[in-house]
Structure formats: C-alpha cells, structure tokens
Amino acid sequence: MNLLLFYILAAIIVVSAILVVTLRNVFHSALFLVMAFFMVAGIYLMLNAEFLAAVQVLIYVGAITILMLFAIMLTHKIQSSSIKQTNQKVIPAAIISLLFLALAIFTITRSFGDIPTEKPNAGAWTASISVKKLPSHDKIWNWTAVLEDKAGKNYIASSNLGLSPEVPANDDMVQPWAERKQPSGYILSAKADYSTRNTLYKEGQTIYLKIWSQDVDYQSITDASWIITNINDTSQVVKTKLSNSNPDQIGQLLMSQFVLPFEVVSVLLLMALVGAIIISRKDS
Amino acid sequence: MPGLTHFLILAAILFSLGIFGLITRRNAVGVLMSIELMFNAVNINFVAFSRYLTPQYLSGQVFSIFIITIAAAEAAVGLAIVMLIYRNFRGIEVDKIDYMKW
C-alpha cells in the first residue's frame, strides 16, 4: 500500500520533472514544477516530515514558483513556443546526466542497500511506567519504564529503576537514577523530581519521570507524572502518550542546537532580499 | 513500506534531470527551475536519511529547512538578475549573454 503510494508519487514527480526540463513553453514548465513540488511534499509526508511538507507547499509552491511565473510573464518574449528552448548540447547533457544517474544508483545500492527496515517512529510510542512497592523494603519502589508503539509491541525493553526515598546528596532536584543500555541501542533513563525534601511519597504527591533515549542527544522524549493516591498502593501503571510531534521537535532543535545557523540564515535571507530589490531597481 | 534506497534513487533521478535541464536550457528562468529541482532532490535525500538512519534526531529535517531558505534567497536574487538582464539585453537566453567573455 505504502509502496504503491510511493511509486505513484515518484512516477508523477519524475514525469513532471522531465516535462519541466523538456517543454518548449517555459510557462508550462513552471506549472509542471508546481506539480512536482506538490508531490515532493507528499514524499515528505510519507517520511513523517509533516512540518517540512507544509513548508514545502508554502515556500516552494506558494513563493518560489509564483515568483518564477511572475518573471516569465514580465519577460514576455520568451514564453512563445516558437523560440527554441534548448541549445545544441542535448546529447552531451543526456550522456552526462545518465552517467551521473548510473553512478549514483551504483553507489546507493552498494552503500545503503543493506540498511534494515525503518526504525520505530517516536511519535507513535507510548510510555508506561509502573511503580511497585517492594514488600521487603518499606520505602523502596521499583519503577519500570516501557516504550511501546501503536500496536502495543515493546520496541524497547523495560528498564528497572530502583528509587530510594533518600534525598540525594547533591542539591539537584532532579537526579538521574538508572541508565541501562538496551539491546535496541537506546538508553532509557528516568529522573525523579525531588521537589519536596524529606517528605517523599506522601499521598497526593506527584512524582515526575523523564524518559529519553540516547539517540535524541539527551533530549527528553517524554515527561510522565504519577500521583500517589494511596500510600498502600503496591502497583500502579502510568501511561502517557509521547508528545514529540514533528514541528515540536524541529522547533526545539532550531531553538537549541541550531540557533546560530538559524540566525545566520535569517540574516542571509534578509541580505538576499535587500540585494534583490537593489538589483532590480530601475535606476540602479 | 519503501526502503531508504527507493527514496535515494528517486532523488538521484530528480537530480540528474536537474543537471540535464541546467545544461540544455537556453532560458535563464528554465535554468533556475532546474536548480530548484536539484534542491528538491537534495532535500529528499536529507529527509530520507533522517527518517531511516536517525529517526529520533531530526537534524536532517532542520538541514532541509535551511536548504529551503537558501533556495528562496537564491530564487529571489536569481530572478532579480534575470529581470536586469532582460532590461539590458532584451532577452534572457543564457548563451547570448557573453558580455564578460573577452
């Protein structure tokens, strides 16, 4: 089903791209470019990049191709199809591009042909944390964190986190308790919130847990909270849906790790737009 | 579900079509459109790698956003240059613009 959808999208993209580079009428090429950009947005949706698909439609379809249509219409002479649109280098260009394509496909299949099937997508996971009071110890609780996907299958094995009620030695309110390397390559760890010293595990108290994996560079992928309703509870399971939607994560990356490139590229965009205005002014 | 190589090969086809258009087009706007096709191929590559190799870490998609921004800036400046060339040369065939050749 997904494969069929991919092939339909890819066929439309390739046919539109061929028409973009071969049609005599440049105006029609620009319209087929719009079609190709729309289908590339569909490809992004298939790759779980919803934010990027929206950006693609907004910027490429909404801004860039419209700008090109404006330029084509302002330079009116060029859109008559009587003018030859290609130069004499069609056959060398075809040879070069086919050679590049063959080289790229050879390299891709040699290098990435053995990439296993897709890894679980974080957006579909559910974190469940079960808390258990051990019978032998009065105040030691056993925390188990499990990440499961939509189908309920455990992608990541559970991790037992021993949590003792003593306030940690350092003054940190948040103390990492356990990190365990999982067979799937992820590290689960949990943090407990010691917001109330010496009065841990009262009834009605909220205990916060963070679960994250190593692959997200110690970025929390979920926060779970658990309220002690009854101090004599022996077991309780907290289930929380992971709130890492795609725009959310991209916004966090843009504002934390990529904040300097973000600012630089915004300045560059401003400079480019001012430069474009200066270039196209009449009296320049 | 299509694998990583599906997306990479689609991007390679798109990129080589962009190369073809870049070489053969006489129209400057057509050249810019071919460049946009190549940008899109690169973006598909970034997003596919981000999805299949590091699904938890979306830096590939952030890079794609930067590329889209650069493509917007490039299109704005390129089309401004096209308009200027059209005003000065009464045409935008790139093989007739040999003003800087001696």
mmCIF file of C-alpha atoms in Angstrom:
data_model
loop_
_atom_site.group_PDB
_atom_site.id
_atom_site.type_symbol
_atom_site.label_atom_id
_atom_site.label_comp_id
_atom_site.label_asym_id
_atom_site.label_seq_id
_atom_site.Cartn_x
_atom_site.Cartn_y
_atom_site.Cartn_z
ATOM 1 C CA MET A 1 0.000 0.000 0.000
ATOM 2 C CA ASN A 2 2.684 2.447 1.049
ATOM 3 C CA LEU A 3 4.934 1.119 -1.670
ATOM 4 C CA LEU A 4 2.193 1.654 -4.249
ATOM 5 C CA LEU A 5 1.677 5.209 -2.975
ATOM 6 C CA PHE A 6 5.412 5.825 -3.206
ATOM 7 C CA TYR A 7 5.547 4.567 -6.778
ATOM 8 C CA ILE A 8 2.597 6.748 -7.801
ATOM 9 C CA LEU A 9 4.196 9.830 -6.220
ATOM 10 C CA ALA A 10 7.594 9.016 -7.703
ATOM 11 C CA ALA A 11 6.134 8.477 -11.174
ATOM 12 C CA ILE A 12 4.325 11.825 -11.050
ATOM 13 C CA ILE A 13 7.489 13.546 -9.809
ATOM 14 C CA VAL A 14 9.693 12.049 -12.496
ATOM 15 C CA VAL A 15 7.246 12.707 -15.343
ATOM 16 C CA SER A 16 6.708 16.287 -14.157
ATOM 17 C CA ALA A 17 10.452 16.843 -13.850
ATOM 18 C CA ILE A 18 11.017 15.502 -17.373
ATOM 19 C CA LEU A 19 8.359 17.871 -18.665
ATOM 20 C CA VAL A 20 9.942 20.748 -16.694
ATOM 21 C CA VAL A 21 13.285 20.297 -18.401
ATOM 22 C CA THR A 22 11.985 19.493 -21.896
ATOM 23 C CA LEU A 23 8.850 21.511 -22.611
ATOM 24 C CA ARG A 24 9.245 24.327 -25.109
ATOM 25 C CA ASN A 25 6.838 26.602 -23.310
ATOM 26 C CA VAL A 26 8.532 27.846 -20.146
ATOM 27 C CA PHE A 27 5.210 28.804 -18.602
ATOM 28 C CA HIS A 28 4.018 25.209 -18.839
ATOM 29 C CA SER A 29 7.314 24.029 -17.376
ATOM 30 C CA ALA A 30 6.734 26.243 -14.355
ATOM 31 C CA LEU A 31 3.264 24.755 -13.891
ATOM 32 C CA PHE A 32 4.695 21.238 -14.012
ATOM 33 C CA LEU A 33 7.298 22.381 -11.498
ATOM 34 C CA VAL A 34 4.410 23.217 -9.167
ATOM 35 C CA MET A 35 3.081 19.682 -9.688
ATOM 36 C CA ALA A 36 6.481 18.154 -8.902
ATOM 37 C CA PHE A 37 6.837 20.258 -5.741
ATOM 38 C CA PHE A 38 3.411 19.175 -4.532
ATOM 39 C CA MET A 39 4.310 15.530 -4.995
ATOM 40 C CA VAL A 40 7.629 16.039 -3.197
ATOM 41 C CA ALA A 41 5.545 17.361 -0.289
ATOM 42 C CA GLY A 42 3.685 14.042 -0.433
ATOM 43 C CA ILE A 43 7.021 12.239 -0.248
ATOM 44 C CA TYR A 44 7.849 14.251 2.879
ATOM 45 C CA LEU A 45 4.547 13.175 4.390
ATOM 46 C CA MET A 46 5.469 9.570 3.693
ATOM 47 C CA LEU A 47 8.735 10.174 5.535
ATOM 48 C CA ASN A 48 6.901 11.539 8.604
ATOM 49 C CA ALA A 49 8.140 15.067 7.991
ATOM 50 C CA GLU A 50 4.838 16.864 8.299
ATOM 51 C CA PHE A 51 6.311 20.260 9.101
ATOM 52 C CA LEU A 52 8.634 20.076 6.129
ATOM 53 C CA ALA A 53 5.741 19.133 3.838
ATOM 54 C CA ALA A 54 3.866 22.241 4.956
ATOM 55 C CA VAL A 55 6.992 24.371 4.480
ATOM 56 C CA GLN A 56 7.482 22.859 1.032
ATOM 57 C CA VAL A 57 3.974 23.789 -0.061
ATOM 58 C CA LEU A 58 4.238 27.247 1.475
ATOM 59 C CA ILE A 59 7.656 28.250 0.201
ATOM 60 C CA TYR A 60 8.239 26.285 -2.983
ATOM 61 C CA VAL A 61 4.705 26.170 -4.342
ATOM 62 C CA GLY A 62 3.497 29.391 -2.823
ATOM 63 C CA ALA A 63 6.509 31.632 -3.176
ATOM 64 C CA ILE A 64 9.256 30.403 -5.465
ATOM 65 C CA THR A 65 7.206 29.142 -8.399
ATOM 66 C CA ILE A 66 4.890 32.121 -8.224
ATOM 67 C CA LEU A 67 7.972 34.348 -8.362
ATOM 68 C CA MET A 68 9.119 32.395 -11.414
ATOM 69 C CA LEU A 69 5.736 32.743 -13.089
ATOM 70 C CA PHE A 70 5.981 36.488 -12.486
ATOM 71 C CA ALA A 71 9.432 36.590 -14.043
ATOM 72 C CA ILE A 72 8.245 34.571 -17.035
ATOM 73 C CA MET A 73 5.297 36.852 -17.610
ATOM 74 C CA LEU A 74 7.369 40.018 -17.198
ATOM 75 C CA THR A 75 9.835 38.779 -19.807
ATOM 76 C CA HIS A 76 7.018 38.144 -22.240
ATOM 77 C CA LYS A 77 9.031 37.419 -25.338
ATOM 78 C CA ILE A 78 10.416 34.172 -24.003
ATOM 79 C CA GLN A 79 7.202 32.306 -23.494
ATOM 80 C CA SER A 80 6.305 31.888 -27.135
ATOM 81 C CA SER A 81 6.938 28.290 -28.026
ATOM 82 C CA SER A 82 8.362 29.205 -31.421
ATOM 83 C CA ILE A 83 11.714 30.053 -29.863
ATOM 84 C CA LYS A 84 13.978 27.107 -29.463
ATOM 85 C CA GLN A 85 14.406 26.462 -25.762
ATOM 86 C CA THR A 86 17.335 24.090 -25.788
ATOM 87 C CA ASN A 87 20.847 24.581 -27.008
ATOM 88 C CA GLN A 88 22.969 22.201 -29.041
ATOM 89 C CA LYS A 89 24.244 20.316 -26.016
ATOM 90 C CA VAL A 90 21.255 17.995 -25.619
ATOM 91 C CA ILE A 91 23.107 14.770 -26.340
ATOM 92 C CA PRO A 92 26.171 15.531 -24.171
ATOM 93 C CA ALA A 93 23.857 16.677 -21.400
ATOM 94 C CA ALA A 94 21.848 13.458 -21.634
ATOM 95 C CA ILE A 95 25.029 11.419 -21.529
ATOM 96 C CA ILE A 96 26.337 13.342 -18.510
ATOM 97 C CA SER A 97 23.118 13.105 -16.560
ATOM 98 C CA LEU A 98 22.679 9.405 -17.354
ATOM 99 C CA LEU A 99 26.273 8.760 -16.281
ATOM 100 C CA PHE A 100 25.633 10.618 -13.059
ATOM 101 C CA LEU A 101 22.426 8.659 -12.510
ATOM 102 C CA ALA A 102 24.190 5.335 -13.086
ATOM 103 C CA LEU A 103 26.996 6.309 -10.714
ATOM 104 C CA ALA A 104 24.548 7.479 -8.062
ATOM 105 C CA ILE A 105 22.398 4.350 -8.270
ATOM 106 C CA PHE A 106 25.506 2.154 -8.159
ATOM 107 C CA THR A 107 26.787 3.973 -5.089
ATOM 108 C CA ILE A 108 23.412 3.991 -3.365
ATOM 109 C CA THR A 109 22.796 0.296 -3.818
ATOM 110 C CA ARG A 110 26.349 -0.532 -2.800
ATOM 111 C CA SER A 111 26.355 1.670 0.281
ATOM 112 C CA PHE A 112 22.794 1.691 1.556
ATOM 113 C CA GLY A 113 21.334 -1.467 0.113
ATOM 114 C CA ASP A 114 21.646 -3.288 3.418
ATOM 115 C CA ILE A 115 20.025 -0.643 5.600
ATOM 116 C CA PRO A 116 17.436 -2.529 7.602
ATOM 117 C CA THR A 117 13.810 -1.623 7.566
ATOM 118 C CA GLU A 118 12.700 1.506 9.252
ATOM 119 C CA LYS A 119 13.259 2.086 12.901
ATOM 120 C CA PRO A 120 10.300 2.757 15.153
ATOM 121 C CA ASN A 121 8.973 6.226 14.957
ATOM 122 C CA ALA A 122 8.967 8.065 18.232
ATOM 123 C CA GLY A 123 5.711 9.789 17.528
ATOM 124 C CA ALA A 124 3.807 6.560 17.809
ATOM 125 C CA TRP A 125 5.209 5.430 21.110
ATOM 126 C CA THR A 126 3.503 5.185 24.433
ATOM 127 C CA ALA A 127 5.494 5.259 27.593
ATOM 128 C CA SER A 128 4.163 3.339 30.502
ATOM 129 C CA ILE A 129 5.738 3.494 33.898
ATOM 130 C CA SER A 130 4.712 1.048 36.521
ATOM 131 C CA VAL A 131 5.578 1.654 40.122
ATOM 132 C CA LYS A 132 5.788 -1.135 42.586
ATOM 133 C CA LYS A 133 6.498 -1.062 46.253
ATOM 134 C CA LEU A 134 8.702 -3.901 47.188
ATOM 135 C CA PRO A 135 7.326 -5.935 50.090
ATOM 136 C CA SER A 136 10.655 -6.391 51.819
ATOM 137 C CA HIS A 137 11.571 -2.751 51.915
ATOM 138 C CA ASP A 138 9.242 -0.260 53.317
ATOM 139 C CA LYS A 139 10.032 2.631 51.081
ATOM 140 C CA ILE A 140 11.808 1.299 48.045
ATOM 141 C CA TRP A 141 9.849 1.412 44.881
ATOM 142 C CA ASN A 142 10.521 -0.312 41.673
ATOM 143 C CA TRP A 143 9.953 1.686 38.559
ATOM 144 C CA THR A 144 9.595 0.085 35.204
ATOM 145 C CA ALA A 145 9.507 2.124 32.041
ATOM 146 C CA VAL A 146 8.350 0.566 28.836
ATOM 147 C CA LEU A 147 8.058 2.227 25.479
ATOM 148 C CA GLU A 148 5.615 0.598 23.160
ATOM 149 C CA ASP A 149 4.452 1.508 19.722
ATOM 150 C CA LYS A 150 0.931 1.927 18.447
ATOM 151 C CA ALA A 151 0.423 -1.792 18.009
ATOM 152 C CA GLY A 152 1.362 -2.386 21.611
ATOM 153 C CA LYS A 153 4.608 -4.058 20.761
ATOM 154 C CA ASN A 154 7.522 -3.267 23.030
ATOM 155 C CA TYR A 155 10.252 -1.856 20.876
ATOM 156 C CA ILE A 156 12.398 -1.054 23.837
ATOM 157 C CA ALA A 157 12.791 -3.409 26.686
ATOM 158 C CA SER A 158 11.711 -2.269 30.062
ATOM 159 C CA SER A 159 14.187 -0.830 32.430
ATOM 160 C CA ASN A 160 14.029 -1.332 36.154
ATOM 161 C CA LEU A 161 14.803 1.754 38.069
ATOM 162 C CA GLY A 162 15.390 1.434 41.728
ATOM 163 C CA LEU A 163 14.312 4.557 43.509
ATOM 164 C CA SER A 164 15.081 5.023 47.116
ATOM 165 C CA PRO A 165 13.356 7.689 49.135
ATOM 166 C CA GLU A 166 16.513 9.306 50.442
ATOM 167 C CA VAL A 167 17.152 12.786 49.274
ATOM 168 C CA PRO A 168 20.208 12.730 47.040
ATOM 169 C CA ALA A 169 23.429 14.158 48.342
ATOM 170 C CA ASN A 170 23.697 16.995 45.870
ATOM 171 C CA ASP A 171 21.157 19.687 45.828
ATOM 172 C CA ASP A 172 19.770 18.764 42.456
ATOM 173 C CA MET A 173 16.084 18.419 42.396
ATOM 174 C CA VAL A 174 16.430 16.067 39.520
ATOM 175 C CA GLN A 175 18.643 13.092 39.868
ATOM 176 C CA PRO A 176 19.291 10.501 37.218
ATOM 177 C CA TRP A 177 18.729 7.125 38.603
ATOM 178 C CA ALA A 178 19.401 4.468 36.121
ATOM 179 C CA GLU A 179 20.757 4.259 32.656
ATOM 180 C CA ARG A 180 20.775 0.974 31.001
ATOM 181 C CA LYS A 181 21.942 0.138 27.528
ATOM 182 C CA GLN A 182 19.151 -1.556 25.702
ATOM 183 C CA PRO A 183 19.641 -4.180 23.034
ATOM 184 C CA SER A 184 17.974 -1.925 20.504
ATOM 185 C CA GLY A 185 20.636 0.687 21.047
ATOM 186 C CA TYR A 186 18.653 3.066 23.165
ATOM 187 C CA ILE A 187 19.356 4.117 26.675
ATOM 188 C CA LEU A 188 16.420 4.543 28.900
ATOM 189 C CA SER A 189 16.791 6.668 31.903
ATOM 190 C CA ALA A 190 14.452 8.192 34.334
ATOM 191 C CA LYS A 191 14.596 11.135 36.622
ATOM 192 C CA ALA A 192 12.599 11.654 39.720
ATOM 193 C CA ASP A 193 11.631 15.069 40.912
ATOM 194 C CA TYR A 194 12.591 15.736 44.499
ATOM 195 C CA SER A 195 10.679 18.902 44.862
ATOM 196 C CA THR A 196 9.732 18.190 48.421
ATOM 197 C CA ARG A 197 12.583 17.228 50.653
ATOM 198 C CA ASN A 198 12.185 14.680 53.379
ATOM 199 C CA THR A 199 8.549 14.284 52.744
ATOM 200 C CA LEU A 200 8.720 11.907 49.903
ATOM 201 C CA TYR A 201 5.937 9.657 48.891
ATOM 202 C CA LYS A 202 3.128 11.288 50.633
ATOM 203 C CA GLU A 203 -0.352 10.727 49.440
ATOM 204 C CA GLY A 204 -1.306 13.161 46.751
ATOM 205 C CA GLN A 205 2.285 13.851 45.843
ATOM 206 C CA THR A 206 3.211 13.999 42.207
ATOM 207 C CA ILE A 207 6.324 12.248 41.054
ATOM 208 C CA TYR A 208 7.705 13.228 37.694
ATOM 209 C CA LEU A 209 9.662 10.964 35.446
ATOM 210 C CA LYS A 210 11.565 11.726 32.320
ATOM 211 C CA ILE A 211 12.327 9.053 29.813
ATOM 212 C CA TRP A 212 14.646 9.709 26.970
ATOM 213 C CA SER A 213 16.873 7.854 24.662
ATOM 214 C CA GLN A 214 20.482 8.377 23.774
ATOM 215 C CA ASP A 215 19.682 8.918 20.148
ATOM 216 C CA VAL A 216 17.935 12.173 20.808
ATOM 217 C CA ASP A 217 21.066 13.535 22.416
ATOM 218 C CA TYR A 218 19.706 13.560 25.914
ATOM 219 C CA GLN A 219 16.659 15.381 24.869
ATOM 220 C CA SER A 220 13.664 14.337 26.799
ATOM 221 C CA ILE A 221 11.155 12.500 24.729
ATOM 222 C CA THR A 222 8.519 12.225 27.361
ATOM 223 C CA ASP A 223 7.523 13.503 30.720
ATOM 224 C CA ALA A 224 5.372 11.303 32.820
ATOM 225 C CA SER A 225 3.852 12.117 36.110
ATOM 226 C CA TRP A 226 2.390 9.831 38.665
ATOM 227 C CA ILE A 227 0.270 10.832 41.589
ATOM 228 C CA ILE A 228 0.288 8.721 44.676
ATOM 229 C CA THR A 229 -3.338 8.251 45.512
ATOM 230 C CA ASN A 230 -2.910 5.716 48.212
ATOM 231 C CA ILE A 231 0.314 5.149 50.086
ATOM 232 C CA ASN A 232 -0.502 1.491 50.368
ATOM 233 C CA ASP A 233 -0.695 1.005 46.616
ATOM 234 C CA THR A 234 1.547 -1.778 45.595
ATOM 235 C CA SER A 235 1.385 -1.210 41.921
ATOM 236 C CA GLN A 236 0.227 1.459 39.615
ATOM 237 C CA VAL A 237 0.779 1.989 35.954
ATOM 238 C CA VAL A 238 1.107 5.378 34.401
ATOM 239 C CA LYS A 239 0.564 5.604 30.681
ATOM 240 C CA THR A 240 1.449 8.712 28.800
ATOM 241 C CA LYS A 241 1.494 9.416 25.126
ATOM 242 C CA LEU A 242 4.734 10.792 23.860
ATOM 243 C CA SER A 243 4.318 14.388 22.854
ATOM 244 C CA ASN A 244 7.041 14.704 20.322
ATOM 245 C CA SER A 245 5.207 15.920 17.292
ATOM 246 C CA ASN A 246 7.313 16.788 14.314
ATOM 247 C CA PRO A 247 7.027 20.623 14.423
ATOM 248 C CA ASP A 248 7.605 20.471 18.164
ATOM 249 C CA GLN A 249 10.883 18.627 17.788
ATOM 250 C CA ILE A 250 12.067 20.775 14.891
ATOM 251 C CA GLY A 251 11.291 23.909 16.841
ATOM 252 C CA GLN A 252 13.256 22.618 19.802
ATOM 253 C CA LEU A 253 16.229 21.782 17.577
ATOM 254 C CA LEU A 254 16.100 25.166 15.835
ATOM 255 C CA MET A 255 15.995 26.997 19.128
ATOM 256 C CA SER A 256 18.625 24.967 20.945
ATOM 257 C CA GLN A 257 21.264 23.259 18.886
ATOM 258 C CA PHE A 258 20.856 25.057 15.572
ATOM 259 C CA VAL A 259 20.150 28.523 16.882
ATOM 260 C CA LEU A 260 23.308 30.074 15.418
ATOM 261 C CA PRO A 261 22.760 28.661 11.884
ATOM 262 C CA PHE A 262 19.143 29.741 12.176
ATOM 263 C CA GLU A 263 20.122 33.328 12.907
ATOM 264 C CA VAL A 264 22.820 33.317 10.232
ATOM 265 C CA VAL A 265 20.427 32.014 7.603
ATOM 266 C CA SER A 266 17.820 34.587 8.546
ATOM 267 C CA VAL A 267 20.373 37.370 8.131
ATOM 268 C CA LEU A 268 21.376 35.827 4.806
ATOM 269 C CA LEU A 269 17.764 35.783 3.650
ATOM 270 C CA LEU A 270 17.352 39.428 4.625
ATOM 271 C CA MET A 271 20.539 40.358 2.764
ATOM 272 C CA ALA A 272 19.429 38.415 -0.303
ATOM 273 C CA LEU A 273 16.055 40.121 -0.391
ATOM 274 C CA VAL A 274 17.566 43.592 0.029
ATOM 275 C CA GLY A 275 20.089 42.721 -2.679
ATOM 276 C CA ALA A 276 17.334 41.523 -4.998
ATOM 277 C CA ILE A 277 15.473 44.786 -4.528
ATOM 278 C CA ILE A 278 18.600 46.819 -5.230
ATOM 279 C CA ILE A 279 19.475 44.772 -8.308
ATOM 280 C CA SER A 280 16.067 45.061 -9.907
ATOM 281 C CA ARG A 281 15.509 48.731 -9.259
ATOM 282 C CA LYS A 282 15.120 50.836 -12.362
ATOM 283 C CA ASP A 283 17.746 53.453 -11.567
ATOM 284 C CA SER A 284 20.402 51.138 -10.238
ATOM 285 C CA MET B 1 6.928 0.357 3.123
ATOM 286 C CA PRO B 2 9.564 1.601 0.706
ATOM 287 C CA GLY B 3 13.134 1.386 1.863
ATOM 288 C CA LEU B 4 15.830 4.002 2.038
ATOM 289 C CA THR B 5 17.177 3.158 -1.411
ATOM 290 C CA HIS B 6 13.801 3.904 -3.007
ATOM 291 C CA PHE B 7 13.937 7.492 -1.844
ATOM 292 C CA LEU B 8 17.623 7.851 -2.658
ATOM 293 C CA ILE B 9 17.123 6.595 -6.214
ATOM 294 C CA LEU B 10 14.140 8.913 -6.698
ATOM 295 C CA ALA B 11 16.329 11.786 -5.526
ATOM 296 C CA ALA B 12 19.128 10.695 -7.864
ATOM 297 C CA ILE B 13 16.718 10.649 -10.836
ATOM 298 C CA LEU B 14 15.449 14.099 -9.899
ATOM 299 C CA PHE B 15 19.000 15.418 -9.519
ATOM 300 C CA SER B 16 20.122 14.090 -12.905
ATOM 301 C CA LEU B 17 17.048 15.585 -14.549
ATOM 302 C CA GLY B 18 18.075 18.856 -12.917
ATOM 303 C CA ILE B 19 21.586 18.501 -14.364
ATOM 304 C CA PHE B 20 20.098 17.828 -17.800
ATOM 305 C CA GLY B 21 17.913 20.909 -17.640
ATOM 306 C CA LEU B 22 20.753 23.009 -16.266
ATOM 307 C CA ILE B 23 22.942 22.185 -19.254
ATOM 308 C CA THR B 24 20.357 22.263 -22.009
ATOM 309 C CA ARG B 25 18.091 25.168 -21.141
ATOM 310 C CA ARG B 26 18.726 28.397 -23.000
ATOM 311 C CA ASN B 27 16.243 30.275 -20.875
ATOM 312 C CA ALA B 28 17.630 31.668 -17.631
ATOM 313 C CA VAL B 29 14.348 31.045 -15.818
ATOM 314 C CA GLY B 30 14.484 27.443 -17.036
ATOM 315 C CA VAL B 31 17.974 27.145 -15.593
ATOM 316 C CA LEU B 32 16.682 28.413 -12.250
ATOM 317 C CA MET B 33 13.843 25.885 -12.354
ATOM 318 C CA SER B 34 16.338 23.073 -12.947
ATOM 319 C CA ILE B 35 18.322 24.259 -9.949
ATOM 320 C CA GLU B 36 15.158 24.126 -7.851
ATOM 321 C CA LEU B 37 14.650 20.526 -8.962
ATOM 322 C CA MET B 38 18.157 19.692 -7.755
ATOM 323 C CA PHE B 39 17.492 21.391 -4.415
ATOM 324 C CA ASN B 40 14.419 19.237 -4.018
ATOM 325 C CA ALA B 41 16.417 16.097 -4.743
ATOM 326 C CA VAL B 42 18.892 17.036 -2.021
ATOM 327 C CA ASN B 43 16.045 17.709 0.387
ATOM 328 C CA ILE B 44 14.518 14.303 -0.274
ATOM 329 C CA ASN B 45 17.909 12.774 0.481
ATOM 330 C CA PHE B 46 18.224 14.648 3.765
ATOM 331 C CA VAL B 47 14.742 13.754 4.944
ATOM 332 C CA ALA B 48 15.106 10.111 3.922
ATOM 333 C CA PHE B 49 18.422 9.791 5.766
ATOM 334 C CA SER B 50 16.922 11.497 8.785
ATOM 335 C CA ARG B 51 13.971 9.110 8.728
ATOM 336 C CA TYR B 52 15.865 5.896 8.213
ATOM 337 C CA LEU B 53 19.207 6.384 9.933
ATOM 338 C CA THR B 54 18.396 8.634 12.885
ATOM 339 C CA PRO B 55 14.625 8.578 13.332
ATOM 340 C CA GLN B 56 14.856 10.115 16.799
ATOM 341 C CA TYR B 57 17.027 13.013 15.827
ATOM 342 C CA LEU B 58 15.609 15.336 13.247
ATOM 343 C CA SER B 59 18.720 17.292 12.290
ATOM 344 C CA GLY B 60 18.269 16.181 8.674
ATOM 345 C CA GLN B 61 14.919 17.901 8.536
ATOM 346 C CA VAL B 62 16.424 21.022 10.090
ATOM 347 C CA PHE B 63 19.053 20.994 7.351
ATOM 348 C CA SER B 64 16.255 20.736 4.792
ATOM 349 C CA ILE B 65 14.657 23.832 6.254
ATOM 350 C CA PHE B 66 17.947 25.680 5.862
ATOM 351 C CA ILE B 67 18.202 24.487 2.265
ATOM 352 C CA ILE B 68 14.670 25.676 1.515
ATOM 353 C CA THR B 69 15.589 29.070 2.955
ATOM 354 C CA ILE B 70 18.713 29.268 0.811
ATOM 355 C CA ALA B 71 16.662 28.213 -2.221
ATOM 356 C CA ALA B 72 14.209 31.037 -1.568
ATOM 357 C CA ALA B 73 17.056 33.549 -1.323
ATOM 358 C CA GLU B 74 18.656 32.128 -4.463
ATOM 359 C CA ALA B 75 15.394 32.328 -6.410
ATOM 360 C CA ALA B 76 14.844 35.935 -5.344
ATOM 361 C CA VAL B 77 18.351 37.074 -6.301
ATOM 362 C CA GLY B 78 18.386 34.953 -9.469
ATOM 363 C CA LEU B 79 15.093 36.295 -10.731
ATOM 364 C CA ALA B 80 16.191 39.850 -9.940
ATOM 365 C CA ILE B 81 19.291 39.249 -12.071
ATOM 366 C CA VAL B 82 17.079 37.777 -14.804
ATOM 367 C CA MET B 83 14.937 40.912 -14.814
ATOM 368 C CA LEU B 84 18.036 43.118 -15.005
ATOM 369 C CA ILE B 85 19.447 41.060 -17.883
ATOM 370 C CA TYR B 86 16.123 41.251 -19.684
ATOM 371 C CA ARG B 87 16.133 45.022 -19.359
ATOM 372 C CA ASN B 88 19.678 45.342 -20.657
ATOM 373 C CA PHE B 89 19.760 42.650 -23.348
ATOM 374 C CA ARG B 90 16.088 42.369 -24.379
ATOM 375 C CA GLY B 91 16.250 38.628 -23.827
ATOM 376 C CA ILE B 92 17.352 36.090 -21.267
ATOM 377 C CA GLU B 93 18.961 33.398 -23.390
ATOM 378 C CA VAL B 94 21.970 32.451 -21.361
ATOM 379 C CA ASP B 95 24.073 31.618 -24.416
ATOM 380 C CA LYS B 96 23.665 35.155 -25.766
ATOM 381 C CA ILE B 97 24.835 36.774 -22.568
ATOM 382 C CA ASP B 98 28.558 36.781 -23.228
ATOM 383 C CA TYR B 99 29.248 40.265 -22.022
ATOM 384 C CA MET B 100 32.001 39.138 -19.668
ATOM 385 C CA LYS B 101 33.751 36.968 -22.221
ATOM 386 C CA TRP B 102 36.563 38.712 -23.977
#
